[in-house]
Short mmCIF file of C-alpha atoms in Angstrom, two decimals:
data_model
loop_
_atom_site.label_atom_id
_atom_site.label_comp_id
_atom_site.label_asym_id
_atom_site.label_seq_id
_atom_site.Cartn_x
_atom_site.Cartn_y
_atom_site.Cartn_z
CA UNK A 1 167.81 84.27 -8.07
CA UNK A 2 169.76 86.68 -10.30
CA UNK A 3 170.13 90.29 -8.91
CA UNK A 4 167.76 91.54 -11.89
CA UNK A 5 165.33 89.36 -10.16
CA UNK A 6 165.31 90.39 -6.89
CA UNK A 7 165.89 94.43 -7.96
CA UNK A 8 162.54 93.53 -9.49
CA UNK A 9 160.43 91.84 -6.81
CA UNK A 10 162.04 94.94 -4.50
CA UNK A 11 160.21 97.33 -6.56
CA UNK A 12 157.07 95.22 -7.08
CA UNK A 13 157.53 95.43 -3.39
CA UNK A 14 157.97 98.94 -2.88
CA UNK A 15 155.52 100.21 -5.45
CA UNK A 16 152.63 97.83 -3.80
CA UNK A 17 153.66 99.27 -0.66
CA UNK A 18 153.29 102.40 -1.19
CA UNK A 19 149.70 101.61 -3.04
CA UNK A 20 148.88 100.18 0.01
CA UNK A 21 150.03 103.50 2.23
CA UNK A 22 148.19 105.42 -0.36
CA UNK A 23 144.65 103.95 -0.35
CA UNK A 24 145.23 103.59 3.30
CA UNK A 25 145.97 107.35 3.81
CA UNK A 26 142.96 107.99 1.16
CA UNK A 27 140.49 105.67 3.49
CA UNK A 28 141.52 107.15 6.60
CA UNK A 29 141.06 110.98 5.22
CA UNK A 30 138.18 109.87 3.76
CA UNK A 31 136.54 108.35 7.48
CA UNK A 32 136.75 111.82 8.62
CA UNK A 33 136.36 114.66 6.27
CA UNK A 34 132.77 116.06 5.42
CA UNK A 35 130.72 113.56 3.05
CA UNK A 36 127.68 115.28 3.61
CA UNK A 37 126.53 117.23 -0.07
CA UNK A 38 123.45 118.65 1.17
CA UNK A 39 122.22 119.38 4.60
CA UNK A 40 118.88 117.92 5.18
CA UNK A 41 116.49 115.25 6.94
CA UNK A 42 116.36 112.14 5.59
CA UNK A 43 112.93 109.95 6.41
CA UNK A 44 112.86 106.44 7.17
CA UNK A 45 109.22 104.55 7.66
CA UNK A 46 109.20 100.92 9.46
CA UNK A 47 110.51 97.89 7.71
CA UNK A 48 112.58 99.86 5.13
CA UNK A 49 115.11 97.79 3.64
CA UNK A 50 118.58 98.45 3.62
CA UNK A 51 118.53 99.15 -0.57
CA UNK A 52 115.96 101.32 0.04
CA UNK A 53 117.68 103.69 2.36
CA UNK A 54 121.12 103.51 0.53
CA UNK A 55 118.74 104.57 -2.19
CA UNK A 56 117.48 107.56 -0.29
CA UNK A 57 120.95 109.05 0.22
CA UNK A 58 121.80 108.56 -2.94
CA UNK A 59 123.12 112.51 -4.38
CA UNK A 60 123.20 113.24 -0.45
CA UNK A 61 126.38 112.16 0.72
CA UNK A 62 130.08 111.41 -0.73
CA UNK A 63 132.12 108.30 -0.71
CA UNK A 64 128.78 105.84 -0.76
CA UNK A 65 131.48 103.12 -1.36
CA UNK A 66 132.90 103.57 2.13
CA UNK A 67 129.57 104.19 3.76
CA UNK A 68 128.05 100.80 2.22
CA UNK A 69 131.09 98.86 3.36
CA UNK A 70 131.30 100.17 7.07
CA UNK A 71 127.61 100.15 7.07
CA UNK A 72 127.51 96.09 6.26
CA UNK A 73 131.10 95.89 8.44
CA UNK A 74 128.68 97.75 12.04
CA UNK A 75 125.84 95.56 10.58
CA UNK A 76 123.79 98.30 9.06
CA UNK A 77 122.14 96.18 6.66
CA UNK A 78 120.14 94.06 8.87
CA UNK A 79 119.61 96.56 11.32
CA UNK A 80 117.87 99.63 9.11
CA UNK A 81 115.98 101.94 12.10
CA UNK A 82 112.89 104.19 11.25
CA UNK A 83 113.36 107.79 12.01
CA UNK A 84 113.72 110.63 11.20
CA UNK A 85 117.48 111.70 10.75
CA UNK A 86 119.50 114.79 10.03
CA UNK A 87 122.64 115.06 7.47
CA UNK A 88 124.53 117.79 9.20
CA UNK A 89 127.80 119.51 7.24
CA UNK A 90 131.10 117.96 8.25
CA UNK A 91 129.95 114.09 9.19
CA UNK A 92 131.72 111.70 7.76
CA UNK A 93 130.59 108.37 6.37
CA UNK A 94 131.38 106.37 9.92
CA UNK A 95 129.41 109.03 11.64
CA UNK A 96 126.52 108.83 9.10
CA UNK A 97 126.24 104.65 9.50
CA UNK A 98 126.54 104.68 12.79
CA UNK A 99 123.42 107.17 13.40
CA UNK A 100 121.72 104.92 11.43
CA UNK A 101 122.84 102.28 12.83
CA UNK A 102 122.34 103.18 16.54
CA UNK A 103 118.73 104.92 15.93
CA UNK A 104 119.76 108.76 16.72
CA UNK A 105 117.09 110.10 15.09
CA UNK A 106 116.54 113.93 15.46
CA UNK A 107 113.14 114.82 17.56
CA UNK A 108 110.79 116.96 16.49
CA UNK A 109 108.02 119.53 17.80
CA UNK A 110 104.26 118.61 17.27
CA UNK A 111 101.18 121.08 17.76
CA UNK A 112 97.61 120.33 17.50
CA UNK A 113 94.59 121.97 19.03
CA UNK A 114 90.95 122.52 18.25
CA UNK A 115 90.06 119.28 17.43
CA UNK A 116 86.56 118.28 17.65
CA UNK A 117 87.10 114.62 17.67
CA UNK A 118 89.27 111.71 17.26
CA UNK A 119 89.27 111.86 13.01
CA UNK A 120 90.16 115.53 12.89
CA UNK A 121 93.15 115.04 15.41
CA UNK A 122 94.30 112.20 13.40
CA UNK A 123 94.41 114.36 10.55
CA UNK A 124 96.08 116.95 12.07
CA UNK A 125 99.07 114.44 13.21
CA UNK A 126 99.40 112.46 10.57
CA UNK A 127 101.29 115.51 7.88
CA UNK A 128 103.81 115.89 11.20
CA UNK A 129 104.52 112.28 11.95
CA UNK A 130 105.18 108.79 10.32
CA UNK A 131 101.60 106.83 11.12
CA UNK A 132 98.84 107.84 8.54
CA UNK A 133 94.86 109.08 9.92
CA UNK A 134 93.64 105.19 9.27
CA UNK A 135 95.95 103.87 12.02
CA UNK A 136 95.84 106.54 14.45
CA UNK A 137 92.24 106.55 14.09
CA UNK A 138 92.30 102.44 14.50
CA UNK A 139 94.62 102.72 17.92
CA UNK A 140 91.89 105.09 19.18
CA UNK A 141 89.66 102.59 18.89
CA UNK A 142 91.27 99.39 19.69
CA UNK A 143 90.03 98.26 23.10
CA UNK A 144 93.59 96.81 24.53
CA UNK A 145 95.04 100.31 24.03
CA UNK A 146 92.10 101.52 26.08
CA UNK A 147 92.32 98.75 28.36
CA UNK A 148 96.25 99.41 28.73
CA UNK A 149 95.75 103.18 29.59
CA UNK A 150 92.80 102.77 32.12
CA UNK A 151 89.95 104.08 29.82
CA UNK A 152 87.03 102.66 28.68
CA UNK A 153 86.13 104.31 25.14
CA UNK A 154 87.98 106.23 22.67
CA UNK A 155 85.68 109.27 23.98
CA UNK A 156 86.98 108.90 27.09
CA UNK A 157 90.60 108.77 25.77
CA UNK A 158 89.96 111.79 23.98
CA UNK A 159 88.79 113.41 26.52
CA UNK A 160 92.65 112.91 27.87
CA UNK A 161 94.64 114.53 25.04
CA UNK A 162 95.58 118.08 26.06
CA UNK A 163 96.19 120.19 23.19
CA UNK A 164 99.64 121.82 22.94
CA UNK A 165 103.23 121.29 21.58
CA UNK A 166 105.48 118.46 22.30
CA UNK A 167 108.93 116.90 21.32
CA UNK A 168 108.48 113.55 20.01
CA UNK A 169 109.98 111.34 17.21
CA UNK A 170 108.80 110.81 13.82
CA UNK A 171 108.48 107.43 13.84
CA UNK A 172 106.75 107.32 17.11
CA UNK A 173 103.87 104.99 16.73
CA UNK A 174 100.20 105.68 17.25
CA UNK A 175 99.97 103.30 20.82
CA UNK A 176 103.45 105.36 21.79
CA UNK A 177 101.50 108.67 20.92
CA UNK A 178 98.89 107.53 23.26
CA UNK A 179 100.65 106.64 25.61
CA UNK A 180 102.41 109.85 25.92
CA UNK A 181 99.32 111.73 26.06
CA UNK A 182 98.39 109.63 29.47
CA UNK A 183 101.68 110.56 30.83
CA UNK A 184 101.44 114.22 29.52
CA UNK A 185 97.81 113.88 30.97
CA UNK A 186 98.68 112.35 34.37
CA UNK A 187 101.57 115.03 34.86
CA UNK A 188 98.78 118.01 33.91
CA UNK A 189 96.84 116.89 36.72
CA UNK A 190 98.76 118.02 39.43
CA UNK A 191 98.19 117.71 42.83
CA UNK A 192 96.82 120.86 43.11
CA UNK A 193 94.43 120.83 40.26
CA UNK A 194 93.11 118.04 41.24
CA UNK A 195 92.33 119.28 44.91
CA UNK A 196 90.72 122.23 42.88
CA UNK A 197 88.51 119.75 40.88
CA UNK A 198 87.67 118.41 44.25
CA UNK A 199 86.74 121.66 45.69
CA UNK A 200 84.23 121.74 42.76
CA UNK A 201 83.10 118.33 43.59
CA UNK A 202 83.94 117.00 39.48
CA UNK A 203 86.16 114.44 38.79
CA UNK A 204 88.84 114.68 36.29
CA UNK A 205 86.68 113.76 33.42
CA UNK A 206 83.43 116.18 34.21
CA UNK A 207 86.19 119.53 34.66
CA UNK A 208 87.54 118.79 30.77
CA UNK A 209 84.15 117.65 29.84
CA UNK A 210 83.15 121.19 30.94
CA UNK A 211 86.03 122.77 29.59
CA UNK A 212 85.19 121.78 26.32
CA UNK A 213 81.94 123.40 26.38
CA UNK A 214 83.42 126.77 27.68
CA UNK A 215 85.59 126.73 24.84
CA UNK A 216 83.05 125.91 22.11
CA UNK A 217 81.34 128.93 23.86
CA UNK A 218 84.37 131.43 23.34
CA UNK A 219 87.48 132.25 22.01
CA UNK A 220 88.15 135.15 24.34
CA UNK A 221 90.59 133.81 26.87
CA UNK A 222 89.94 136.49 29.84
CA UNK A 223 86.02 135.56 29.79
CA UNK A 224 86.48 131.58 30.05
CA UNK A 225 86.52 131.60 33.64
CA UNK A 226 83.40 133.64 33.65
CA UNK A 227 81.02 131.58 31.51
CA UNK A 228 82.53 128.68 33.89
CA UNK A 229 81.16 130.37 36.19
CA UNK A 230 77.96 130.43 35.14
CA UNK A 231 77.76 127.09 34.15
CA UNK A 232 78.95 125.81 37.66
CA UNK A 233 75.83 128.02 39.24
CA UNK A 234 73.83 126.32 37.23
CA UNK A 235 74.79 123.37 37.92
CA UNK A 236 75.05 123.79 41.42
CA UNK A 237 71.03 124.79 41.34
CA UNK A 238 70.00 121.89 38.90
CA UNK A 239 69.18 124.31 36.06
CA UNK A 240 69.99 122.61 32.69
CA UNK A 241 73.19 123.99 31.30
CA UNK A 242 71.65 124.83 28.04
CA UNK A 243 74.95 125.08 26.22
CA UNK A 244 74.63 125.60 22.55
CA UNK A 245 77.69 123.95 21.63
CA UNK A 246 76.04 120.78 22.73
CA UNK A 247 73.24 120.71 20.40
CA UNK A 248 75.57 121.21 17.42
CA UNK A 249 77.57 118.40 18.38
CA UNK A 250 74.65 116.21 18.65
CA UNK A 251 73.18 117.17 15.06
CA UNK A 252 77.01 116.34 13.92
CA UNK A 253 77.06 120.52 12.76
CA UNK A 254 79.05 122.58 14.19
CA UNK A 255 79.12 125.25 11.29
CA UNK A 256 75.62 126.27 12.77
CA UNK A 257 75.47 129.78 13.51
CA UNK A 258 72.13 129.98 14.74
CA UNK A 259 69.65 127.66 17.00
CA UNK A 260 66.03 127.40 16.40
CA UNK A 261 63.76 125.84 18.52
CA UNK A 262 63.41 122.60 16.70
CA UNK A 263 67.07 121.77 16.94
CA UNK A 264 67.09 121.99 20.77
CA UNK A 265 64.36 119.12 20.30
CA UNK A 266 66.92 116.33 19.23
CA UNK A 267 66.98 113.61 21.31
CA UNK A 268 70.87 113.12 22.42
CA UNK A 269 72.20 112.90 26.10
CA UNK A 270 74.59 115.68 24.42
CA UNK A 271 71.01 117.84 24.23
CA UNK A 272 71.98 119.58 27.39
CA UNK A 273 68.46 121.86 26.66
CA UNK A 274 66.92 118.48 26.93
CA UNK A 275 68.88 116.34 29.69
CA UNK A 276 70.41 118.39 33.15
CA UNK A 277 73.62 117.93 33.95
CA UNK A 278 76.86 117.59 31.92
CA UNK A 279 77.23 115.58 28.77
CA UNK A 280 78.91 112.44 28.92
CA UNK A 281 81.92 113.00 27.80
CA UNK A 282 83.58 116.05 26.16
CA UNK A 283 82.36 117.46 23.15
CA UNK A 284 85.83 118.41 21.69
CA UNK A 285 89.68 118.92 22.97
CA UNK A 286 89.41 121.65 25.14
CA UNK A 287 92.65 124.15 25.72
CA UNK A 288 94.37 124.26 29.21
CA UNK A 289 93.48 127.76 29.21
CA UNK A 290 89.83 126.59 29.25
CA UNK A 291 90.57 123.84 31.92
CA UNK A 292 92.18 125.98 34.07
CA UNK A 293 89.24 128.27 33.58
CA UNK A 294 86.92 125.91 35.37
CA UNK A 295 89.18 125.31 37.89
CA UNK A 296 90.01 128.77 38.45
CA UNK A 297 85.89 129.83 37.61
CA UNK A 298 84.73 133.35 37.80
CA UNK A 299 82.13 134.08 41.33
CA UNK A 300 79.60 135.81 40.20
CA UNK A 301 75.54 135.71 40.32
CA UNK A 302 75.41 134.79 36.35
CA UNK A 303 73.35 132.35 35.37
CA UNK A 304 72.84 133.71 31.73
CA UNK A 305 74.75 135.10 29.27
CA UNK A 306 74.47 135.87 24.98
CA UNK A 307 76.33 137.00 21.97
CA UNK A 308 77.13 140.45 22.41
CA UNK A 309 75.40 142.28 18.93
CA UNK A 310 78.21 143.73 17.72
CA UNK A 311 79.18 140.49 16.87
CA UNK A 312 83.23 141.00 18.92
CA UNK A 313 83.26 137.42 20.04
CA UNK A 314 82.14 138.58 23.82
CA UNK A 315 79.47 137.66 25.46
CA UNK A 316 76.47 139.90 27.50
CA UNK A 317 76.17 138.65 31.24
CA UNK A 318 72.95 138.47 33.38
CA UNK A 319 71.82 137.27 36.70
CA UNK A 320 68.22 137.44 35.84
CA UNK A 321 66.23 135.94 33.48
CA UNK A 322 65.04 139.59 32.11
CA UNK A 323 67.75 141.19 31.92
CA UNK A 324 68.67 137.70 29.72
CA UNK A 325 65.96 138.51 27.70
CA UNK A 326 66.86 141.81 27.02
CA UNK A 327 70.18 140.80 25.79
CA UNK A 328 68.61 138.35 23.70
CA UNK A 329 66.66 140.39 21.99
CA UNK A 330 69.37 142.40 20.43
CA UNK A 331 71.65 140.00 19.33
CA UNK A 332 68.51 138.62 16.91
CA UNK A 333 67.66 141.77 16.42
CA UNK A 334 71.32 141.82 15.01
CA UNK A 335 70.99 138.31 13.51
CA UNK A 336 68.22 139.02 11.31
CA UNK A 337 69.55 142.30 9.97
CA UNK A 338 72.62 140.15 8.81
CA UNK A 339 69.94 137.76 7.27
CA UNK A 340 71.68 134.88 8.99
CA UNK A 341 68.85 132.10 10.13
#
C-alpha cells in the first residue's frame, strides 16, 4: 500500500472520527438540554397507541427523533400509560419518555357537591376526569362493585360519597373512584362520630340520610344544627318528620317552590307527610357541614319551623303548634303577594 494510500484511509479515518465525536457530542447535549416548546398537560385515555401519543406531542417538544428512538430503546411503544402528564420547561427527551414510560402522571384536584343523585354527580365528574357520565353512571349500578364495597344499591352507595375536594388522577377509573369514596367514607367516620351517631341511636346510614334532608331544608350553615334538632324531637316523639324536601324528591321536582296539599298525597316511602320515620335512603349528597350538624344537633323544644317572609333563606322556629301557625301564615301571606303558587 503506497503512502498516498494510507495518507488517505488516515483521513477517511480521522474525518469519520471526528463525525462520530460530533453526532456523539450533538446526542449527548441533546439528552439533556430543554426539548420542551410549550409548557402544558398532555392527556392520554386507555388503550392509546403509541402513534397516537407521538402524535399528540407533535409541535410540543424538540428533537422527536431522539425521543422516538429512546422511547422504542426503554420500550415506550408497547408500554403507552393513560394519564394525565405535564411538559415542564427544561426536560429533556429521556426525561419526557421515561414519564411516560414509568406512568408519572401529574394528580389533580376534584370538587363536587350538591348533587341530588347518582346522574348529576356523574356529570359533574366526568368534564374533570377521563371516564365519561355513561360509565360512571354504569359502575354505580353494577352489583359486584356494590357487592365489593359492602353496599347493597347504588342508593346506598350514594348515600357514601361525601362531597368535597380530593387529589386523584385523571385516568382514575370509575370502580377506583368508588372505591376511594369508601375509603374517604370509612376515614370520615371516625371513632368519635360514630359514638355520636350512637348517642343518637342512628346508624351511619339514617345520620346522612338525615343530613340530606337538613340540607335540602337550608343553605344557612349556623342553623343546620337547629332544624336537626327539630327533626330528632320529632323523631324521638313519633311525629312524622314532614320534611318538604322529601315530597319533591318523590314527585322527581325539586324546582318546586311551593307545596299544596295534593302533593303531600303521593304515595312514596320518601312522602315523609305520609310515612313516620326517615326515608330510606338519602334524598341527595349531603355536605359534612350538614352531617356534622346532626351529630352536633341544636337542644331545643322546636318541633316546627317555616320560611322566614322576607324570603333571607332563614327559617322561623316554634315549639308549639300556634305559634307554627302564626309563622305560617305570613310566609303565604308573602307567597301570594309574589304570585308564586
Amino acid at each position: 500500500m503506497t503512502k498516498k494510500n494510507l495518507r488517505k484511509i488516515a483521513f477517511v479515518f480521522c474525518i469519520t472520527f471526528v463525525t462520530v465525536v460530533i453526532l456523539a457530542g450533538l446526542l449527548l447535549i441533546s439528552t439533556r438540554i430543554n426539548c420542551v416548546r410549550n409548557e402544558c398537560f398532555v392527556y392520554i385515555p386507555h388503550n392509546t397507541t403509541y402513534e397516537v401519543l407521538k402524535d399528540s406531542l407533535e409541535g410540543k417538544i424538540r428533537y422527536e427523533w431522539g425521543f422516538d428512538t429512546y422511547a422504542q430503546h426503554i420500550g415506550l411503544d408497547h408500554n403507552v400509560r393513560a394519564g394525565r402528564y405535564e411538559l415542564r420547561d427544561g426536560m429533556s427527551y429521556i426525561e419526557v419518555a421515561r414519564m411516560f414510560n414509568l406512568g408519572e402522571q401529574t394528580p389533580l384536584n376534584i370538587t363536587f357537591n350538591n348533587a341530588r343523585d347518582p346522574y348529576i354527580l356523574a356529570s359533574k365528574l366526568a368534564p374533570q376526569i377521563e371516564p365519561d357520565s355513561a360509565a360512571i353512571v354504569a359502575a354505580f349500578n353494577d352489583p359486584q362493585l356494590h357487592a365489593k364495597l359492602g353496599v347493597s344499591s347504588a342508593k346506598e352507595l350514594f348515600g357514601m360519597i361525601l362531597p368535597n375536594t380530593y387529589e386523584v388522577y385523571w385516568s382514575i377509573t370509575p370502580e377506583e373512584f368508588f372505591c376511594r369514596m369508601k375509603r374517604e367514607y370509612d376515614a370520615f367516620w371516625s371513632p368519635g362520630r360514630v359514638a355520636q351517631a350512637e348517642k343518637l341511636r342512628m346508624t351511619r346510614q339514617q345520620v346522612t340520610t338525615l343530613a340530606s334532608i337538613v340540607y335540602e331544608e337550608t343553605a344557612q350553615i349556623e342553623e343546620m344544627p337547629i332544624i336537626a334538632g327539630v327533626y330528632i324531637n320529632r323523631l324521638r316523639i313519633g311525629m312524622p318528620l314532614q320534611a318538604d324536601p322529601t315530597v319533591k324528591y318523590a314527585l322527581g321536582d325539586y324546582k318546586l317552590r311551593r307545596i299544596t296539599h295534593k302533593m303531600l298525597k303521593v304515595n312514596s316511602p320518601y312522602n315523609t307527610y305520609k310515612y313516620a320515620g326517615l326515608p330510606p335512603t338519602p334524598i341527595c349528597m349531603p355536605s359534612i357541614a350538614a352531617i356534622d350538624a346532626v351529630l352536633n344537633y341544636y337542644k331545643s323544644d322546636y318541633l316546627y319551623f317555616c320560611a322566614k317572609e322576607d324570603f333571607s333563606g332563614y327559617h322561623n322556629f316554634a315549639a308549639t303548634y300556634k305559634e307554627h301557625r302564626a309563622n305560617a301564615k305570613r310566609y303565604a301571606k308573602a307567597l301570594d303577594e309574589r304570585g308564586i303558587k
